[in-house]
XYZ file of N, CA and C in Angstrom:
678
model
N -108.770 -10.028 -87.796
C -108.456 -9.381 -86.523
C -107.464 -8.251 -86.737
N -107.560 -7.246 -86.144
C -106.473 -6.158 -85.836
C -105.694 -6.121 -84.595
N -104.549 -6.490 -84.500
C -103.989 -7.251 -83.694
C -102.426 -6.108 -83.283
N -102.191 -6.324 -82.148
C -101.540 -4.917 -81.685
C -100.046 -5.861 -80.816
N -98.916 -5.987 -81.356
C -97.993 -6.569 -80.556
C -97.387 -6.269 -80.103
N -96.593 -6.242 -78.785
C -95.611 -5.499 -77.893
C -94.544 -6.303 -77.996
N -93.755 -6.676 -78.089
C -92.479 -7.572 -78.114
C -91.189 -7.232 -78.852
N -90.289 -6.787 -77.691
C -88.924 -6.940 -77.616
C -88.045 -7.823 -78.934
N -88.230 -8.868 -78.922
C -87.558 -9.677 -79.485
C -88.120 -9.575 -80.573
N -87.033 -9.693 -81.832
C -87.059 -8.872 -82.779
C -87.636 -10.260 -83.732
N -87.122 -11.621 -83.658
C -87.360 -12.835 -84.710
C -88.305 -13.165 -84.291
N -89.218 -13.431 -82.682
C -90.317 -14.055 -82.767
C -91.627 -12.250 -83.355
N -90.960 -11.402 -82.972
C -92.370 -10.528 -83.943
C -92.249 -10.535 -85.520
N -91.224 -10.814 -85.718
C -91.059 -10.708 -87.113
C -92.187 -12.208 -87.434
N -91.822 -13.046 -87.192
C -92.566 -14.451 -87.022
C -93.962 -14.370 -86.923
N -94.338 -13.442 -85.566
C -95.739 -13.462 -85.568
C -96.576 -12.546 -86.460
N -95.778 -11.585 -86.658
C -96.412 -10.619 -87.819
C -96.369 -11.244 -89.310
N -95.431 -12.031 -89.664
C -95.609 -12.353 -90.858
C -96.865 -13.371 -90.733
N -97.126 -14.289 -89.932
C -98.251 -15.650 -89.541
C -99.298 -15.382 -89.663
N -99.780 -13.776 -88.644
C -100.678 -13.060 -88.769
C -101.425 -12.650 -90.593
N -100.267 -11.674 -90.742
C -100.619 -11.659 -92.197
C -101.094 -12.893 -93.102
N -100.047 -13.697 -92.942
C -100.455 -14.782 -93.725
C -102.497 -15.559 -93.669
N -102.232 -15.376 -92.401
C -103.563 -16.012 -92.183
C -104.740 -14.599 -92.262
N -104.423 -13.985 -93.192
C -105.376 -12.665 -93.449
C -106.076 -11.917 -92.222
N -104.846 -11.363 -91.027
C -105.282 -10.614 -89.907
C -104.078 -9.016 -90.032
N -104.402 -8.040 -90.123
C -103.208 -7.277 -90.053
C -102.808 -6.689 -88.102
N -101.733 -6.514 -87.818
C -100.936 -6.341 -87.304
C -99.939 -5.572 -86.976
N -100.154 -4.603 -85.684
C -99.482 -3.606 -85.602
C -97.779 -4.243 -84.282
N -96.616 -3.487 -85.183
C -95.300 -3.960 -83.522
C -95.251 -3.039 -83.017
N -95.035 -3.245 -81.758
C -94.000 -2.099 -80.874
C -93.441 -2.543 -80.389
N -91.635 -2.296 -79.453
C -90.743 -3.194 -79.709
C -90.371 -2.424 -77.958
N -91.418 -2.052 -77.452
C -91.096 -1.318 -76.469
C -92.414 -1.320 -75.574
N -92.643 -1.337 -73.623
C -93.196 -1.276 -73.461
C -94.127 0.475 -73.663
N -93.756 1.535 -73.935
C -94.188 2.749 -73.599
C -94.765 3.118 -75.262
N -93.939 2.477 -76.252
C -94.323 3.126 -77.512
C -95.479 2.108 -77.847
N -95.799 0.804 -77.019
C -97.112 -0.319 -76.966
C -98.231 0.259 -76.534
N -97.942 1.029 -75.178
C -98.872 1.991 -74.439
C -99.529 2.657 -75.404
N -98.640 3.570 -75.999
C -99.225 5.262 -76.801
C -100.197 4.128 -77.775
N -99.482 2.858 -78.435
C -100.206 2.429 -79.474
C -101.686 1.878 -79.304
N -101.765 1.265 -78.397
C -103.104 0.597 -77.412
C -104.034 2.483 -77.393
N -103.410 3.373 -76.946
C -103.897 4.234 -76.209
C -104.894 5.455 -77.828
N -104.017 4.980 -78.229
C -104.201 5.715 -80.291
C -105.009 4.807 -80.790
N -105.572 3.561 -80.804
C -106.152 3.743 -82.128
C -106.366 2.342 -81.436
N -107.892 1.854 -82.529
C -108.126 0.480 -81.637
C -108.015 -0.698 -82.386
N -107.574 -1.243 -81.291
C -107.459 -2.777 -81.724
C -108.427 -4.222 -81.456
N -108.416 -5.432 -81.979
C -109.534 -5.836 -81.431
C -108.938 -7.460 -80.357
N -107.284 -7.421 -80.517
C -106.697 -8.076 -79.256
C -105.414 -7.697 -79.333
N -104.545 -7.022 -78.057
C -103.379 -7.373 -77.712
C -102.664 -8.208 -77.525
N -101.105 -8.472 -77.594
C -100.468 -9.538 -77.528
C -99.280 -8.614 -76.859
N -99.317 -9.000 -75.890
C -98.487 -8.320 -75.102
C -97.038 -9.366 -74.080
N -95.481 -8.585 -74.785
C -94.670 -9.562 -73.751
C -94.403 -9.013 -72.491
N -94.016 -10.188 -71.577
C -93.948 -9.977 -70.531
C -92.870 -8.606 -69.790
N -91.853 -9.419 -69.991
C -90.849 -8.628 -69.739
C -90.206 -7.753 -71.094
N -90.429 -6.445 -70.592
C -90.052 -5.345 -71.906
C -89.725 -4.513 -71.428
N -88.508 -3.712 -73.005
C -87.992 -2.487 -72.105
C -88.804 -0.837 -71.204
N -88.504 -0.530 -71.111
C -89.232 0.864 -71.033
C -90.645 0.869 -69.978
N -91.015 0.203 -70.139
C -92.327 0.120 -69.439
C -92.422 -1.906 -69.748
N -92.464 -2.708 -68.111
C -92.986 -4.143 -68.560
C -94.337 -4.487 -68.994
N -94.866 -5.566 -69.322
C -96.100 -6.012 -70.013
C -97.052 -6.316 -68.678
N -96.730 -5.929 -67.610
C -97.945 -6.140 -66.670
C -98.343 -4.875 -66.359
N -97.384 -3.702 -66.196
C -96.891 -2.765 -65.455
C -97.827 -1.708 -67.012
N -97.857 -2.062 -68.155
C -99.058 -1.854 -69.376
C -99.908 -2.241 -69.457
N -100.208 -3.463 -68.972
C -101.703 -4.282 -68.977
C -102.625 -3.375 -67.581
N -101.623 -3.215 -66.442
C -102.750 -2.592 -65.507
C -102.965 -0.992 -65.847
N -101.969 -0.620 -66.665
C -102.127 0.821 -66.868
C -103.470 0.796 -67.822
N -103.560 0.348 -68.834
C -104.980 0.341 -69.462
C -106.138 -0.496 -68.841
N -106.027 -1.062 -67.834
C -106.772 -1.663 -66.910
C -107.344 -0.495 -66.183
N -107.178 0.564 -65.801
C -107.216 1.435 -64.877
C -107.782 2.604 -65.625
N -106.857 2.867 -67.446
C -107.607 3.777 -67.945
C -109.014 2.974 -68.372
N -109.522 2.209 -68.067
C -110.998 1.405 -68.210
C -110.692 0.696 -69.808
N -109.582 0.572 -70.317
C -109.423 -0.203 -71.631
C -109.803 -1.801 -71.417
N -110.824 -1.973 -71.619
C -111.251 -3.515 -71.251
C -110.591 -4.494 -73.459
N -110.102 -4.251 -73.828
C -109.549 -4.728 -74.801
C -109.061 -5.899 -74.572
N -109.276 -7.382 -75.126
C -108.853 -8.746 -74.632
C -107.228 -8.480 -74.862
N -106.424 -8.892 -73.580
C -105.011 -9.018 -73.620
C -104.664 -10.489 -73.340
N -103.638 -10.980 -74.323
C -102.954 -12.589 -74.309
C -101.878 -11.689 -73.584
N -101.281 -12.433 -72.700
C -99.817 -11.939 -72.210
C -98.889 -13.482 -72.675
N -97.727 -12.851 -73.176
C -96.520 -13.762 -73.853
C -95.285 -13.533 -73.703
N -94.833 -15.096 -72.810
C -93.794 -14.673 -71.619
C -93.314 -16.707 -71.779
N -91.477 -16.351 -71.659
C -91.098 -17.264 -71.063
C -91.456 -17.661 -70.137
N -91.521 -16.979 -68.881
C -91.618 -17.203 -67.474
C -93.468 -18.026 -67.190
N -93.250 -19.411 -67.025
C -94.632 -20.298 -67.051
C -94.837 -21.269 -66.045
N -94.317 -20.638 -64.781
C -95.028 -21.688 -63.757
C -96.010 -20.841 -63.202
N -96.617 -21.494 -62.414
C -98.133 -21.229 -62.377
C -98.113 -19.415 -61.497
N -97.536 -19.741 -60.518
C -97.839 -18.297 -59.541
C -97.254 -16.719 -61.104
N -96.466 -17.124 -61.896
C -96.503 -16.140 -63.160
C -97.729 -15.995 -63.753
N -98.200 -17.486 -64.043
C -99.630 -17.073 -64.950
C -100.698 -16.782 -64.087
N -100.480 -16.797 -62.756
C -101.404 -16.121 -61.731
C -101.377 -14.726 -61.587
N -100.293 -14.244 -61.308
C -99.998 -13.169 -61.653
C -100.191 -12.296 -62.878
N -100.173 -12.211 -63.960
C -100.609 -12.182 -64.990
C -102.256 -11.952 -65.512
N -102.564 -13.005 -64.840
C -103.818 -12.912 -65.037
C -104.517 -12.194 -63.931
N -104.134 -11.880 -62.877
C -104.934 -11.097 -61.416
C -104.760 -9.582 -62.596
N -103.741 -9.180 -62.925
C -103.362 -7.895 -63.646
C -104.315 -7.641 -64.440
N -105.207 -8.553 -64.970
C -106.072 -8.011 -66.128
C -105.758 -8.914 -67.141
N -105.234 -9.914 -67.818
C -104.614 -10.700 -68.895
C -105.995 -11.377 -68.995
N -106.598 -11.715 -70.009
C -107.577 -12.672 -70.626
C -107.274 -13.715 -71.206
N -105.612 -13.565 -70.968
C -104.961 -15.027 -71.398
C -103.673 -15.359 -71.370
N -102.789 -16.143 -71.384
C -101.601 -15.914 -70.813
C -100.770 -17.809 -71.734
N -99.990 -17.299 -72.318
C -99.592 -18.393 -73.095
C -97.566 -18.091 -73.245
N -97.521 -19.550 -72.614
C -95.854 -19.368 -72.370
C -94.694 -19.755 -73.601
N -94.173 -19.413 -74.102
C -92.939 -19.571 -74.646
C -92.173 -21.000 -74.724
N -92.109 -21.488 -75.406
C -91.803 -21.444 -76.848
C -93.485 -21.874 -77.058
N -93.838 -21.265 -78.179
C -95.647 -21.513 -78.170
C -95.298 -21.990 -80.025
N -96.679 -22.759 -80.186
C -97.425 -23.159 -81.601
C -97.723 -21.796 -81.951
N -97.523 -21.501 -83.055
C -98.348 -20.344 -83.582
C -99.961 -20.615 -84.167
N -100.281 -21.986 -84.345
C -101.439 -22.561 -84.379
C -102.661 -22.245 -83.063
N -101.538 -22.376 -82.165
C -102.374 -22.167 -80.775
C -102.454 -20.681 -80.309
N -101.397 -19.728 -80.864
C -101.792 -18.500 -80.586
C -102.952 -17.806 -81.754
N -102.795 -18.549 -82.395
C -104.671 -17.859 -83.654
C -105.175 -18.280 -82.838
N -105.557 -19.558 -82.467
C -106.746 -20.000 -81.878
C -107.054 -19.240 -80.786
N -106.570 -19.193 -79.765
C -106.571 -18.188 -78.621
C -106.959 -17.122 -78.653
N -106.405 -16.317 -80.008
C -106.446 -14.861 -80.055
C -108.122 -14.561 -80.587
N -108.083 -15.577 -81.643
C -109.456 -15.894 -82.393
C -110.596 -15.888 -81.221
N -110.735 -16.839 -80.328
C -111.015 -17.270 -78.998
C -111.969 -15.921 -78.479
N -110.513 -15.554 -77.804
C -110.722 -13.960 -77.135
C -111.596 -12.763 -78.408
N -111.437 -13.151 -79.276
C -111.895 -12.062 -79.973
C -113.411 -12.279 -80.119
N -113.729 -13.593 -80.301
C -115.105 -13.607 -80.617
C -115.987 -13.709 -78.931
N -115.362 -13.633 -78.131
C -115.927 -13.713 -76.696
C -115.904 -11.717 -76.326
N -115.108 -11.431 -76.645
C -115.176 -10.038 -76.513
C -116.653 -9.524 -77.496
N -116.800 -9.861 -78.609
C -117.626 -9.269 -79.586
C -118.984 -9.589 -79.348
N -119.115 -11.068 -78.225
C -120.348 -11.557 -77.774
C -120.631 -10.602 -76.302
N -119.346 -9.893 -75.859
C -119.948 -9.785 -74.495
C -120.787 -8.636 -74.021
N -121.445 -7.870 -75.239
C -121.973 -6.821 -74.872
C -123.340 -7.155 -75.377
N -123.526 -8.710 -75.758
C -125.061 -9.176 -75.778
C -125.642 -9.729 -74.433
N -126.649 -10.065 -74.911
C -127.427 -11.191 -74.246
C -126.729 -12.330 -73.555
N -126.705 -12.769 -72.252
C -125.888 -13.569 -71.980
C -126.497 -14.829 -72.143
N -125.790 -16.097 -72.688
C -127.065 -17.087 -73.334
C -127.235 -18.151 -72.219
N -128.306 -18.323 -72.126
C -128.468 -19.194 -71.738
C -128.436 -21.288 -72.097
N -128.197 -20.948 -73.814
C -128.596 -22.327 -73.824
C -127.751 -22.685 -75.270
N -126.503 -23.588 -75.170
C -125.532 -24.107 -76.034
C -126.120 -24.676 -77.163
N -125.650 -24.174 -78.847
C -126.221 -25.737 -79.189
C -125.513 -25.812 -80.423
N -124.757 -27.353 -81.232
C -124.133 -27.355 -82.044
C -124.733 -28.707 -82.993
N -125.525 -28.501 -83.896
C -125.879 -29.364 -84.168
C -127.091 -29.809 -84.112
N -127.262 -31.373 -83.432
C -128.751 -31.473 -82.958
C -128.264 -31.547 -80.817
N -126.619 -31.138 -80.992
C -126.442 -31.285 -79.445
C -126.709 -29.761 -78.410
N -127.778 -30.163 -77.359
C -127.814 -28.683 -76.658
C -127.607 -29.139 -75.530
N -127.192 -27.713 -74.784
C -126.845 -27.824 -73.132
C -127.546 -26.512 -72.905
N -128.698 -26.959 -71.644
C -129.422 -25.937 -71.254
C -128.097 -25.173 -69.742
N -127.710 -24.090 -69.888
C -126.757 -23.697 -68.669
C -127.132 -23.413 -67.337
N -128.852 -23.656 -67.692
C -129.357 -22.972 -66.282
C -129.885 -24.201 -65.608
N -130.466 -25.448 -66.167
C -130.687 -26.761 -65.669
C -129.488 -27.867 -65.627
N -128.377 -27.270 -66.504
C -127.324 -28.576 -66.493
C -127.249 -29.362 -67.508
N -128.873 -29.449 -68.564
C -129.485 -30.637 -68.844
C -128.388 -30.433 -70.529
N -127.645 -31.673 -70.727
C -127.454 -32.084 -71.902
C -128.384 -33.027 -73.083
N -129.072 -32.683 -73.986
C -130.040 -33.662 -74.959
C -128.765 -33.814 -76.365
N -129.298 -34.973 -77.243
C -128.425 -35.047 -78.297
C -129.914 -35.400 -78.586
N -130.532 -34.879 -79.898
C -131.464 -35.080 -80.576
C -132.707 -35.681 -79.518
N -133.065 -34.567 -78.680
C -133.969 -34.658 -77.838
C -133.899 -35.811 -76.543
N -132.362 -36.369 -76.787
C -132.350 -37.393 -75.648
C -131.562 -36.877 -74.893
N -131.584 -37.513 -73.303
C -131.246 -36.349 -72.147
C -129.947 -37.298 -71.987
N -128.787 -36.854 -71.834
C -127.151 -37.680 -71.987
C -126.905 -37.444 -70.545
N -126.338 -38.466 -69.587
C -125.896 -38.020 -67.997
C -124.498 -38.113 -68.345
N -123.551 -36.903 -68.218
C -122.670 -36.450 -68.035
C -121.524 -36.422 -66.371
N -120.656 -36.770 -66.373
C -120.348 -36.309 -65.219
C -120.128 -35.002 -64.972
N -119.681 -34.471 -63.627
C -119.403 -32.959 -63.715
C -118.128 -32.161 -64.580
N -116.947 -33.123 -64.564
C -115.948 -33.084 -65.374
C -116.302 -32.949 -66.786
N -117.020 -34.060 -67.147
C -117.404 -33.946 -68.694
C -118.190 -32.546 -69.009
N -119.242 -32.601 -68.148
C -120.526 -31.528 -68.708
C -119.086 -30.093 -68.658
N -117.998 -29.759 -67.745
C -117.308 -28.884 -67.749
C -116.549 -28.419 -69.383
N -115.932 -29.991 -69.749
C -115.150 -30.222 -70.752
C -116.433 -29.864 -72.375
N -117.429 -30.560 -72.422
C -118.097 -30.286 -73.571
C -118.480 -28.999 -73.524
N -118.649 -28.118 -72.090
C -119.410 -26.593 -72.030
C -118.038 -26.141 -73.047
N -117.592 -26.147 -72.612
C -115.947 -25.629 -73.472
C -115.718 -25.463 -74.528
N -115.619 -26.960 -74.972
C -116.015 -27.364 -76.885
C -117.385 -27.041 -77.517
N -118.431 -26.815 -76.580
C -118.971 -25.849 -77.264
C -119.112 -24.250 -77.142
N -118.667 -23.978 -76.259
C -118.282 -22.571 -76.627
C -117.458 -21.864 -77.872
N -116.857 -22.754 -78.058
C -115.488 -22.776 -78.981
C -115.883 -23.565 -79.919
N -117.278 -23.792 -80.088
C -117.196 -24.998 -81.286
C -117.317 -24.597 -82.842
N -116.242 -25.310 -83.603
C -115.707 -25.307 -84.902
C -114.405 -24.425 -84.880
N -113.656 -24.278 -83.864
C -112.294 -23.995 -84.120
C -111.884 -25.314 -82.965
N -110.224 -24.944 -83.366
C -109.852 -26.478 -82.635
C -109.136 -25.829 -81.052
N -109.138 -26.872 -80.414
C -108.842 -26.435 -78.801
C -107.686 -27.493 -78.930
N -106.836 -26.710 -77.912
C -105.655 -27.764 -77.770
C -105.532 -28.195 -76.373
N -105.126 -29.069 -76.128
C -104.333 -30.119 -75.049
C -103.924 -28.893 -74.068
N -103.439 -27.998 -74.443
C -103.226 -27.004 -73.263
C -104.067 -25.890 -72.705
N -105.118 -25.622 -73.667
C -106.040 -24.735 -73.683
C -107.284 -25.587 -72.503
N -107.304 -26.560 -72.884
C -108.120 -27.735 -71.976
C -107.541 -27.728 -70.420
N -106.277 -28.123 -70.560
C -105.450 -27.873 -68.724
C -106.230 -26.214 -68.612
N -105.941 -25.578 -69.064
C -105.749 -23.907 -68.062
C -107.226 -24.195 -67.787
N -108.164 -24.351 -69.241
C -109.676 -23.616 -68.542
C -110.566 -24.845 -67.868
N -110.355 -25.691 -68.413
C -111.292 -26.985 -67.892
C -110.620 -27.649 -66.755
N -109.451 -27.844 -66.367
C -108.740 -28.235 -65.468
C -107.659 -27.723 -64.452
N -107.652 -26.385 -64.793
C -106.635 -25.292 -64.296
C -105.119 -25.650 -64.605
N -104.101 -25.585 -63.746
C -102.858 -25.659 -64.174
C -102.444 -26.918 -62.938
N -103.129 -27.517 -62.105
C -103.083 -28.580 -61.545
C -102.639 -30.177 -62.017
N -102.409 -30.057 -63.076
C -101.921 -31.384 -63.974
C -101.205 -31.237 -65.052
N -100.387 -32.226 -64.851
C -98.923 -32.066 -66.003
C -99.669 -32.554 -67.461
N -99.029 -31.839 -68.305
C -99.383 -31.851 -70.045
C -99.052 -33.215 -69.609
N -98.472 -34.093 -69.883
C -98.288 -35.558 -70.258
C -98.612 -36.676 -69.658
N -99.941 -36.060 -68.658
C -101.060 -37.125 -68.078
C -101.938 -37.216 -69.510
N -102.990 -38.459 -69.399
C -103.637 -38.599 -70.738
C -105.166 -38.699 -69.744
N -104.963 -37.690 -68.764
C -106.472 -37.276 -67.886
C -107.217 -36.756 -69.419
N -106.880 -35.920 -70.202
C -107.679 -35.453 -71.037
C -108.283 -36.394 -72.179
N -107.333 -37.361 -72.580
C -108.068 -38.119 -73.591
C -108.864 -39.335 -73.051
N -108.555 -39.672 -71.777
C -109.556 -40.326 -71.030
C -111.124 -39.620 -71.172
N -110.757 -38.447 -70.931
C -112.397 -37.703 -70.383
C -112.634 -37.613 -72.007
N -112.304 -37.548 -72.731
C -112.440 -36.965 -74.237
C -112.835 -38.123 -74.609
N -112.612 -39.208 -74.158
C -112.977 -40.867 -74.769
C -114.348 -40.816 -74.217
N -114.138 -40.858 -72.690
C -115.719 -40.879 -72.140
C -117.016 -40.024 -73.227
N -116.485 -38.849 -73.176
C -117.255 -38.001 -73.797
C -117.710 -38.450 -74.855
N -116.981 -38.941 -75.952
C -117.323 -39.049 -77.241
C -117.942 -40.406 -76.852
N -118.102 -41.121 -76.053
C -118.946 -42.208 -76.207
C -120.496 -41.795 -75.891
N -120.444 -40.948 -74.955
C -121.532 -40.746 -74.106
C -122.168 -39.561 -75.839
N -121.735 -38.546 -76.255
C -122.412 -37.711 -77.202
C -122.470 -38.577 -78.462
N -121.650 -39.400 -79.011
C -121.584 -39.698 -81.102
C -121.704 -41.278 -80.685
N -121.341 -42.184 -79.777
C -121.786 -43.451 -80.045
C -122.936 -43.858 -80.901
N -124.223 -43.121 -80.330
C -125.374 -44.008 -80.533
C -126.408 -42.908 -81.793
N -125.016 -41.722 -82.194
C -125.807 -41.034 -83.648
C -124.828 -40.859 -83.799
N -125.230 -39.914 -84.758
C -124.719 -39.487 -86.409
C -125.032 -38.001 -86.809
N -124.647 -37.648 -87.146
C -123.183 -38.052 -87.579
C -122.218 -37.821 -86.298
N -121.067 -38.139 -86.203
C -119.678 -38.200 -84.671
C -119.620 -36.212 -84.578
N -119.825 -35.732 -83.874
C -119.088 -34.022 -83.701
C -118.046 -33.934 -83.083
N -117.476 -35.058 -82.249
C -116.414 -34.478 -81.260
C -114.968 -35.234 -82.407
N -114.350 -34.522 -82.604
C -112.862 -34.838 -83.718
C -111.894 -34.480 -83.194
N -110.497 -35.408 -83.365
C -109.242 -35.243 -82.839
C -108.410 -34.862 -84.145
N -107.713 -33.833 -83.513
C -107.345 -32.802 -85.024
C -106.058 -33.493 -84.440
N -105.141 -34.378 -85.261
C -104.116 -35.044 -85.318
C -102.648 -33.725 -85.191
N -101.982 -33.844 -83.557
C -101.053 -32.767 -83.451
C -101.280 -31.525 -83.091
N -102.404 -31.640 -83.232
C -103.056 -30.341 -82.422
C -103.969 -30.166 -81.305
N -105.560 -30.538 -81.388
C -106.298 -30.588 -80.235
C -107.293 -31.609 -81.098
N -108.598 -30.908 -80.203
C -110.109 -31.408 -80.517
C -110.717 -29.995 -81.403
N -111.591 -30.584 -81.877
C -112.768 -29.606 -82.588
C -114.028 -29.917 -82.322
N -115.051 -29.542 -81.715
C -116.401 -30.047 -81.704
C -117.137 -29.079 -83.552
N -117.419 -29.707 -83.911
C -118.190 -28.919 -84.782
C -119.825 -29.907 -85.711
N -120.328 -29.350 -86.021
C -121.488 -29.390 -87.000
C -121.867 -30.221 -88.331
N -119.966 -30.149 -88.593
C -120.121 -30.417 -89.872
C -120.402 -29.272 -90.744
């Protein structure tokens, strides 16, 4: 990824730029909202990471300005400030994602990763029909099969697996699950999610083989293939 950061604070960019690198993505700072602008506006990138509150120009007050010059470029916005009417805000502005402070840097690849490969799909074909494995979900009937057998899902679940497979073979976390599958309506330290995640995995890997749905210990879930 080519990855474009706006942030003030001098130890968490230093942090995210070195992480970045590390995990073989390069990475441009700006330490200012206006010199973030010119940078977004020069040369392209393939996700922003933009903070909230910054000098010179703020990170919303930049997100709608390239909103307006038609820059449709996926923007994470990254901000202390995390009760909900902020990440509402935020996101009405144009944000494609919005992740609060003090964050995993595990969970900001994933995210960024996320956004990047949804951006690179969105000027195809819009698909109609999920599939990881021998598991498919037709999107236009509802219908879930696991090796040609038809699985009844509730509406919650069929929501939660559309998800993990969208995303399937990178890992989703516990919070990534609240915003998109459940909105911001429930506190992180209900275990609503590993309930539905139990259901799930009974209803898809009980009765084959090999199991796809995996609990990445400290982090999230992964649906993958193998």
């Amino acid at each position: 990824m080519k990855v474009l950061l706006v942030e003030d604070d001098r130890a968490v960019a230093d942090f995210i730029v070195s992480e970045l690198a590390q995990a073989g993505h390069e990475c441009t700072h700006c330490a200012d909202g206006d010199s973030g602008l010119d940078a977004a506006r020069a040369d392209y990138h393939d996700v922003l990471v933009v903070d909230r509150m910054l000098p010179r120009l703020d990170g919303l007050a930049l997100l709608r300005t390239l909103r307006q010059e038609g820059d449709d470029t996926p923007v994470l916005i990254l901000s202390a400030l995390g009760d909900v009417d902020d990440r509402v805000q935020g996101l009405h502005c144009g944000a494609d994602d919005y992740l609060v402070k003090p964050f995993a840097m595990a969970e900001l690849l994933a995210r960024l990763e996320i956004l990047c490969r949804r951006s690179s799909q969105a000027g195809g074909e819009v698909p109609t029909r999920l599939q990881v494995a021998d598991l498919e979900m037709d999107l236009l009937s509802q219908e879930v099969r696991r090796r040609g057998e038809l699985l009844t899902l509730q509406p919650r679940e069929y929501k939660l697996l559309e998800y993990l497979m969208r995303n399937a073979g990178q890992v989703v976390t516990r919070a990534m699950l609240l915003e998109h599958v459940w909105g911001y309506h429930f506190d992180p330290q209900t275990n609503v999610i590993d309930v539905h995640v139990s259901r799930l995995r009974q209803k898809i890997d009980r009765d084959f083989s090999p199991p796809l749905l995996a609990t990445v210990r400290g982090a999230g879930y992964c649906l993958s293939g193998g």
